[in-house]
Coordinates of C-alpha atoms in Angstrom, one line a residue:
X942 CA 93.8 119.5 80.2
X943 CA 90.4 117.9 79.7
X944 CA 90.1 114.7 77.6
X945 CA 87.4 113.7 75.2
X946 CA 85.1 110.7 75.8
X947 CA 86.9 108.9 73.0
X948 CA 90.2 109.4 74.6
X949 CA 89.1 108.2 78.0
X950 CA 87.2 105.0 77.1
X951 CA 88.8 101.6 76.8
X952 CA 87.2 98.3 76.2
X953 CA 87.8 95.6 78.8
X954 CA 89.7 93.6 76.1
X955 CA 92.3 96.2 75.8
X956 CA 94.8 94.9 78.3
X957 CA 96.3 97.3 80.8
X958 CA 99.5 95.3 81.2
X959 CA 101.9 92.9 79.4
X960 CA 102.4 89.3 80.4
X961 CA 104.4 86.3 79.4
X962 CA 103.3 84.5 76.2
X963 CA 101.5 81.3 77.0
X964 CA 103.1 78.3 75.4
X965 CA 99.9 77.2 73.6
X966 CA 98.8 77.4 70.0
X967 CA 96.4 80.2 69.1
X968 CA 93.9 78.1 67.4
X969 CA 90.1 78.4 67.2
X970 CA 88.5 76.5 70.0
X971 CA 91.5 76.1 72.3
X972 CA 90.2 78.4 75.0
X973 CA 86.5 77.5 74.6
X974 CA 87.5 73.8 74.9
X975 CA 88.9 74.5 78.4
X976 CA 85.7 76.4 79.2
X977 CA 83.5 73.5 78.1
X978 CA 85.6 71.1 80.1
X979 CA 84.9 72.7 83.5
X980 CA 83.3 70.5 86.1
X981 CA 82.2 71.8 89.5
X982 CA 83.8 70.5 92.8
X983 CA 86.9 69.1 91.2
X984 CA 87.9 71.9 88.9
X985 CA 89.2 75.5 89.2
X986 CA 88.6 77.7 86.2
X987 CA 90.0 81.2 85.5
X988 CA 89.9 83.2 82.4
X989 CA 91.7 86.6 82.2
X990 CA 92.5 88.9 79.3
X991 CA 95.8 87.0 78.8
X992 CA 95.1 83.3 79.5
X993 CA 92.6 80.7 80.2
X994 CA 93.4 78.0 82.8
X995 CA 91.7 74.9 84.2
X996 CA 93.1 73.2 87.2
X997 CA 91.8 69.7 87.9
X998 CA 92.2 67.6 91.0
X999 CA 94.1 68.6 94.2
X1000 CA 97.8 68.0 94.7
X1001 CA 98.0 70.1 97.9
X1002 CA 95.9 72.7 99.8
X1003 CA 97.2 75.9 101.3
X1004 CA 96.9 75.5 105.1
X1005 CA 95.1 78.0 107.3
X1006 CA 97.2 79.4 110.2
X1007 CA 98.5 82.7 111.6
X1008 CA 101.1 83.3 108.9
X1009 CA 100.5 85.6 105.9
X1010 CA 98.8 83.8 103.0
X1011 CA 101.7 84.7 100.7
X1012 CA 104.2 82.9 103.1
X1013 CA 102.0 79.8 103.2
X1014 CA 101.7 79.7 99.4
X1015 CA 105.4 80.2 99.0
X1016 CA 106.2 77.3 101.3
X1017 CA 103.8 74.9 99.6
X1018 CA 104.8 75.8 96.0
X1019 CA 108.5 75.6 97.0
X1020 CA 108.0 72.1 98.4
X1021 CA 106.3 70.9 95.2
X1022 CA 108.9 72.4 92.8
X1023 CA 111.0 69.9 90.8
X1024 CA 114.0 70.5 88.6
X1025 CA 113.3 70.6 84.8
X1026 CA 109.5 70.7 85.5
X1027 CA 107.1 73.6 85.0
X1028 CA 106.7 75.8 88.1
X1029 CA 103.7 74.5 90.2
X1030 CA 100.7 76.8 90.4
X1031 CA 98.2 77.7 93.1
X1032 CA 94.6 78.6 92.1
X1033 CA 91.7 79.8 94.2
X1034 CA 90.2 82.4 96.4
X1035 CA 90.9 84.4 99.6
X1036 CA 88.0 85.8 101.6
X1037 CA 87.3 89.4 102.6
X1038 CA 88.0 88.8 106.3
X1039 CA 91.7 88.5 107.0
X1040 CA 91.3 85.7 109.6
X1041 CA 89.0 83.5 107.5
X1042 CA 90.3 80.3 105.8
X1043 CA 91.5 80.6 102.2
X1044 CA 90.2 78.3 99.4
X1045 CA 93.6 77.9 97.7
X1046 CA 94.9 74.7 96.2
X1047 CA 97.6 73.4 93.9
X1048 CA 95.8 71.4 91.2
X1049 CA 97.1 68.0 90.1
X1050 CA 97.0 69.1 86.5
X1051 CA 96.7 72.5 84.8
X1052 CA 95.7 73.2 81.3
X1053 CA 96.5 76.6 79.7
X1054 CA 95.2 78.2 76.6
X1055 CA 95.2 81.7 75.1
X1056 CA 92.5 84.2 76.3
X1057 CA 88.8 83.6 75.6
X1058 CA 88.7 87.0 73.8
X1059 CA 91.0 85.6 71.1
X1060 CA 88.9 82.5 70.5
X1061 CA 86.2 83.1 67.7
X1062 CA 84.1 80.3 69.1
X1063 CA 83.3 82.3 72.2
X1064 CA 80.8 84.3 70.1
X1065 CA 78.6 81.2 69.6
X1066 CA 75.5 81.3 71.8
X1067 CA 74.9 78.9 74.7
X1068 CA 71.8 76.7 74.3
X1069 CA 69.2 78.3 76.5
X1070 CA 66.2 77.3 78.6
X1071 CA 66.4 73.7 79.7
X1072 CA 69.2 74.2 82.3
X1073 CA 67.5 77.3 84.0
X1074 CA 65.4 76.5 87.0
X1075 CA 62.6 78.7 88.3
X1076 CA 64.1 80.9 90.9
X1077 CA 62.6 82.3 94.1
X1078 CA 64.4 85.6 94.9
X1079 CA 64.8 87.2 98.3
X1080 CA 66.6 90.5 98.8
X1081 CA 68.8 90.7 102.0
X1082 CA 68.6 93.3 103.3
X1083 CA 65.4 94.6 101.7
X1084 CA 66.0 97.8 99.6
X1085 CA 64.5 100.1 102.2
X1086 CA 66.8 98.6 104.9
X1087 CA 69.8 99.0 102.6
X1088 CA 68.8 102.6 102.0
X1089 CA 68.6 103.2 105.7
X1090 CA 72.1 101.8 106.2
X1091 CA 73.4 104.1 103.4
X1092 CA 71.7 107.1 105.0
X1093 CA 73.2 106.3 108.4
X1094 CA 76.7 106.0 106.9
X1095 CA 76.4 109.3 105.1
X1096 CA 75.3 111.0 108.3
X1097 CA 78.3 109.6 110.1
X1098 CA 80.7 110.7 107.3
X1099 CA 79.3 114.2 107.3
X1100 CA 79.9 114.2 111.1
X1101 CA 83.6 113.4 110.4
X1102 CA 83.7 109.8 111.6
X1103 CA 85.2 108.3 108.4
X1104 CA 85.6 109.1 104.7
X1105 CA 84.1 106.1 102.8
X1106 CA 82.5 102.7 103.2
X1107 CA 81.4 100.1 100.7
X1108 CA 78.0 98.6 101.7
X1109 CA 76.8 95.5 100.0
X1110 CA 73.5 93.6 99.8
X1111 CA 72.6 90.2 98.5
X1112 CA 70.0 88.3 96.6
X1113 CA 69.2 84.8 97.9
X1114 CA 68.1 82.6 95.0
X1115 CA 66.6 79.1 95.7
X1116 CA 65.2 76.6 93.2
X1117 CA 63.7 73.1 93.2
X1118 CA 66.9 71.6 91.8
X1119 CA 70.6 72.4 91.6
X1120 CA 71.6 74.9 89.0
X1121 CA 73.8 73.9 86.0
X1122 CA 77.0 75.7 87.0
X1123 CA 79.0 74.9 83.8
X1124 CA 76.2 76.4 81.7
X1125 CA 76.1 79.4 84.1
X1126 CA 79.9 79.8 83.7
X1127 CA 79.7 79.7 79.9
X1128 CA 77.1 82.4 79.8
X1129 CA 79.2 84.6 82.1
X1130 CA 82.2 84.1 79.9
X1131 CA 80.4 84.9 76.7
X1132 CA 78.8 88.0 78.2
X1133 CA 82.2 89.6 79.0
X1134 CA 84.9 87.3 77.3
X1135 CA 87.6 90.0 77.9
X1136 CA 87.0 90.2 81.7
X1137 CA 87.9 87.9 84.5
X1138 CA 85.6 84.9 84.7
X1139 CA 86.1 82.3 87.5
X1140 CA 84.6 79.2 89.1
X1141 CA 86.5 77.7 92.1
X1142 CA 85.5 75.7 95.1
X1143 CA 85.1 78.0 98.1
X1144 CA 84.4 75.5 100.8
X1145 CA 82.8 72.1 101.4
X1146 CA 80.0 71.8 98.9
X1147 CA 80.3 75.4 97.8
X1148 CA 81.4 77.0 94.5
X1149 CA 82.4 80.7 94.0
X1150 CA 81.4 81.7 90.4
X1151 CA 81.5 85.1 88.8
X1152 CA 82.8 87.6 86.2
X1153 CA 84.8 90.4 87.7
X1154 CA 85.9 93.5 85.8
X1155 CA 88.7 94.5 88.2
X1156 CA 92.3 93.4 88.4
X1157 CA 93.7 93.8 91.9
X1158 CA 97.3 93.3 90.9
X1159 CA 99.4 91.2 88.5
X1160 CA 103.1 90.5 88.6
X1161 CA 105.1 89.4 85.5
X1162 CA 108.8 89.1 86.3
X1163 CA 109.8 92.5 87.7
X1164 CA 106.7 94.3 86.3
X1165 CA 103.5 94.9 88.3
X1166 CA 100.1 96.3 87.3
X1167 CA 97.1 97.2 89.3
X1168 CA 93.8 98.5 87.8
X1169 CA 91.6 100.0 90.5
X1170 CA 87.9 100.7 89.5
X1171 CA 85.8 103.0 91.6
X1172 CA 82.9 105.2 90.6
X1173 CA 80.3 103.5 88.5
X1174 CA 77.2 104.1 86.3
X1175 CA 74.8 101.6 84.7
X1176 CA 74.9 101.1 80.9
X1177 CA 71.9 101.9 78.8
X1178 CA 70.6 100.1 75.7
X1179 CA 70.0 103.5 74.1
X1180 CA 73.3 104.7 72.5
X1181 CA 72.7 108.4 73.2
X1182 CA 71.7 107.8 76.8
X1183 CA 74.7 105.4 77.2
X1184 CA 77.1 108.1 76.1
X1185 CA 75.4 110.7 78.3
X1186 CA 75.9 108.4 81.3
X1187 CA 79.5 107.9 80.4
X1188 CA 80.2 111.6 80.1
X1189 CA 78.3 112.3 83.4
X1190 CA 80.4 109.7 85.2
X1191 CA 83.6 111.2 83.9
X1192 CA 82.6 114.6 85.2
X1193 CA 81.0 113.6 88.5
X1194 CA 82.7 115.2 91.5
X1195 CA 81.3 112.5 93.8
X1196 CA 82.6 109.6 91.6
X1197 CA 85.9 111.3 90.9
X1198 CA 86.5 111.9 94.6
X1199 CA 85.6 108.2 95.3
X1200 CA 88.0 107.1 92.6
X1201 CA 90.8 109.4 93.8
X1202 CA 90.6 107.9 97.3
X1203 CA 91.1 104.4 96.0
X1204 CA 94.0 105.3 93.7
X1205 CA 95.8 107.1 96.5
X1206 CA 95.5 104.0 98.7
X1207 CA 96.8 101.8 95.9
X1208 CA 99.8 104.2 95.4
X1209 CA 100.5 104.2 99.1
X1210 CA 100.3 100.4 99.4
X1211 CA 102.5 99.6 96.4
X1212 CA 105.2 102.3 96.7
X1213 CA 107.2 100.4 99.4
X1214 CA 107.6 97.5 97.0
X1215 CA 108.6 99.4 93.9
X1216 CA 111.7 100.9 92.4
X1217 CA 109.4 103.0 90.2
X1218 CA 105.7 103.5 90.1
X1219 CA 103.6 105.2 87.5
X1220 CA 100.1 106.6 88.4
X1221 CA 98.2 108.5 85.7
X1222 CA 96.8 111.9 86.9
X1223 CA 93.3 111.3 85.5
X1224 CA 91.1 108.2 85.3
X1225 CA 89.7 106.7 82.1
X1226 CA 86.4 104.9 81.5
X1227 CA 86.1 101.2 81.2
X1228 CA 82.9 99.5 80.1
X1229 CA 81.5 96.0 80.7
X1230 CA 78.2 94.7 79.4
X1231 CA 76.3 96.2 82.4
X1232 CA 78.4 99.1 83.8
X1233 CA 80.6 102.0 83.2
X1234 CA 83.5 102.4 85.6
X1235 CA 86.2 105.0 86.3
X1236 CA 89.5 103.2 85.9
X1237 CA 93.2 103.9 86.5
X1238 CA 96.0 101.6 85.4
X1239 CA 99.0 101.7 87.8
X1240 CA 102.3 100.2 86.7
X1241 CA 105.6 99.8 88.4
X1242 CA 108.9 97.9 88.7
X1243 CA 109.2 95.6 91.7
X1244 CA 112.4 96.4 93.7
X1245 CA 112.8 92.9 95.3
X1246 CA 112.5 89.9 93.0
X1247 CA 111.3 87.8 96.0
X1248 CA 108.1 89.8 96.3
X1249 CA 105.3 87.7 94.7
X1250 CA 102.0 88.6 93.2
X1251 CA 100.3 87.5 96.3
X1252 CA 102.6 89.6 98.5
X1253 CA 101.5 92.6 96.4
X1254 CA 97.8 91.6 96.5
X1255 CA 97.9 91.1 100.3
X1256 CA 99.4 94.6 100.7
X1257 CA 96.5 96.1 98.7
X1258 CA 93.7 94.1 100.1
X1259 CA 91.2 95.4 101.0
X1260 CA 91.3 98.6 98.9
X1261 CA 88.8 101.4 99.6
X1262 CA 87.0 100.2 96.5
X1263 CA 85.6 97.2 98.4
X1264 CA 85.9 98.3 102.0
X1265 CA 86.3 102.0 102.7
X1266 CA 88.6 104.4 104.5
X1267 CA 90.0 104.3 107.1
X1268 CA 90.0 100.6 106.6
X1269 CA 89.4 99.4 110.2
X1270 CA 86.6 101.9 110.8
X1271 CA 85.0 100.9 107.4
X1272 CA 85.3 97.2 108.4
X1273 CA 83.4 98.0 111.6
X1274 CA 80.7 99.9 109.8
X1275 CA 80.3 97.0 107.3
X1276 CA 80.0 94.5 110.2
X1277 CA 77.3 96.7 111.8
X1278 CA 75.4 97.3 108.6
X1279 CA 75.4 94.1 106.6
X1280 CA 73.2 91.3 107.9
X1281 CA 75.3 88.5 106.3
X1282 CA 78.8 87.2 106.1
X1283 CA 80.6 88.4 102.9
X1284 CA 82.7 85.2 102.7
X1285 CA 84.7 85.3 99.5
X1286 CA 82.9 88.4 98.2
X1287 CA 85.3 91.4 97.9
X1288 CA 88.2 89.0 98.6
X1289 CA 90.4 88.0 95.8
X1290 CA 90.6 85.2 93.3
X1291 CA 93.4 84.2 91.0
X1292 CA 96.5 82.2 90.4
X1293 CA 100.3 82.3 91.2
X1294 CA 103.2 80.1 90.2
X1295 CA 106.3 79.2 92.2
X1296 CA 108.3 82.0 90.4
X1297 CA 105.9 84.5 92.0
X1298 CA 104.2 85.6 88.8
X1299 CA 100.4 85.6 88.9
X1300 CA 97.1 87.6 88.6
X1301 CA 94.8 88.4 91.5
X1302 CA 91.3 89.8 90.8
X1303 CA 88.8 91.5 93.1
X1304 CA 86.0 89.1 93.8
X1305 CA 83.0 91.1 92.6
X1306 CA 80.0 90.4 90.2
X1307 CA 79.9 86.9 91.8
X1308 CA 77.7 84.4 93.6
X1309 CA 78.3 81.5 95.9
X1310 CA 76.5 78.3 95.0
X1311 CA 75.5 75.6 97.5
X1312 CA 73.1 72.9 96.7
X1313 CA 69.9 74.4 95.2
X1314 CA 70.8 77.9 96.4
X1315 CA 72.7 80.8 95.1
X1316 CA 73.7 84.0 97.0
X1317 CA 74.5 86.9 94.8
X1318 CA 76.5 90.0 96.0
X1319 CA 76.7 93.6 94.9
X1320 CA 78.0 96.7 96.7
X1321 CA 78.3 100.4 96.2
X1322 CA 80.9 102.9 97.5
X1323 CA 79.2 105.3 99.9
X1324 CA 80.7 108.8 100.4
X1325 CA 79.4 112.0 102.0
X1326 CA 77.7 113.0 98.7
X1327 CA 75.9 109.6 98.3
X1328 CA 72.1 109.1 98.4
X1329 CA 70.3 106.0 99.4
X1330 CA 68.4 106.0 96.1
X1331 CA 71.5 106.2 93.9
X1332 CA 73.4 103.5 95.8
X1333 CA 70.4 101.1 95.8
X1334 CA 70.1 101.6 92.1
X1335 CA 73.8 101.0 91.6
X1336 CA 73.7 97.6 93.4
X1337 CA 70.6 96.7 91.3
X1338 CA 72.5 97.4 88.1
X1339 CA 75.5 95.4 89.3
X1340 CA 73.3 92.4 90.0
X1341 CA 72.4 92.3 86.3
X1342 CA 75.6 90.5 85.2
X1343 CA 74.7 87.4 87.3
X1344 CA 71.0 87.6 87.0
X1345 CA 71.4 87.4 83.2
X1346 CA 73.6 84.3 83.6
X1347 CA 71.1 82.5 85.8
X1348 CA 67.9 83.6 84.0
X1349 CA 66.4 85.4 87.0
X1350 CA 65.3 89.0 87.6
X1351 CA 64.5 91.4 90.5

């Protein structure tokens, strides 16, 4: 049975899952006050459709060793747990590469508030102009080189070597002074207040900042939710054209195939952990300020109460939506094709408490800031039906979220 456009579109503020009620008053300004309080280097900020949190200071860091990240997090949080005290929380990011160090820490203090989307003050504009430096922009790789990498991957897929790969490119932005990261974060949050906005330290002198539309997985008690997005189209300022693009995406064989590959991988990864798992037969559409995405909300009941949100996220990462399939072949193609280190890009960012509940988000629509430089990332899923022109245009559209926040353009 076919569905109408109205039946298959949901706004990013319509939550795909239920979570605990945050013990904080729903009063105007509670969430935006946390947003305004963010300071780089010492703070870790995360806003989701269900909560806003700000971790300050560092009580403990998650070590880097050969054990799975979830095991290391479980050990640190367990050691910090105290009777009759709130469960300690870890906040931060894990990189794309499985053997790279995490940027996870337990803050000394954590402030919680309701979601930004419920705070009417989030609609107020950010003062503009003075905080925006003049940016010099360099594309790495250049668009023609990126197109060549896409064409090469398509040829190899048509020869049967692999099924899908996600190829990314970057924009290197440099300025005469350091950017105002708090102002940048406020603009990102106000552009998509119902999405996942974050700013966390990602290494010495580095900050990962962004606004992702994609939940990797959340656990709330025995309930899990994953919301894979794959298959995208840029929005249009013209209403009729915007609707046409949405309908075309919903009917695109190429994008529906790309999406189905991702959903199948999510189902396969989560099934061993679940007593039950519900996977809708058809995707819906989800829209952000810049893009349309095909979206499927997967829900289930966790069979073992000891399985944490990060256990689930680690089983999913990397999905074909950010890497490709088969995974190891796609990783090799990425390493051959991309002339940069992804770092935290296409990793995961989020939080988890000592009870195992948490939210982990796919690290996309982001940049890494270091000194007077910003590196922006955007990728596109390449399948056998892809074209270099379409995938280059898709990455350009995905850059818009961050370019808007920093006041730069291609």
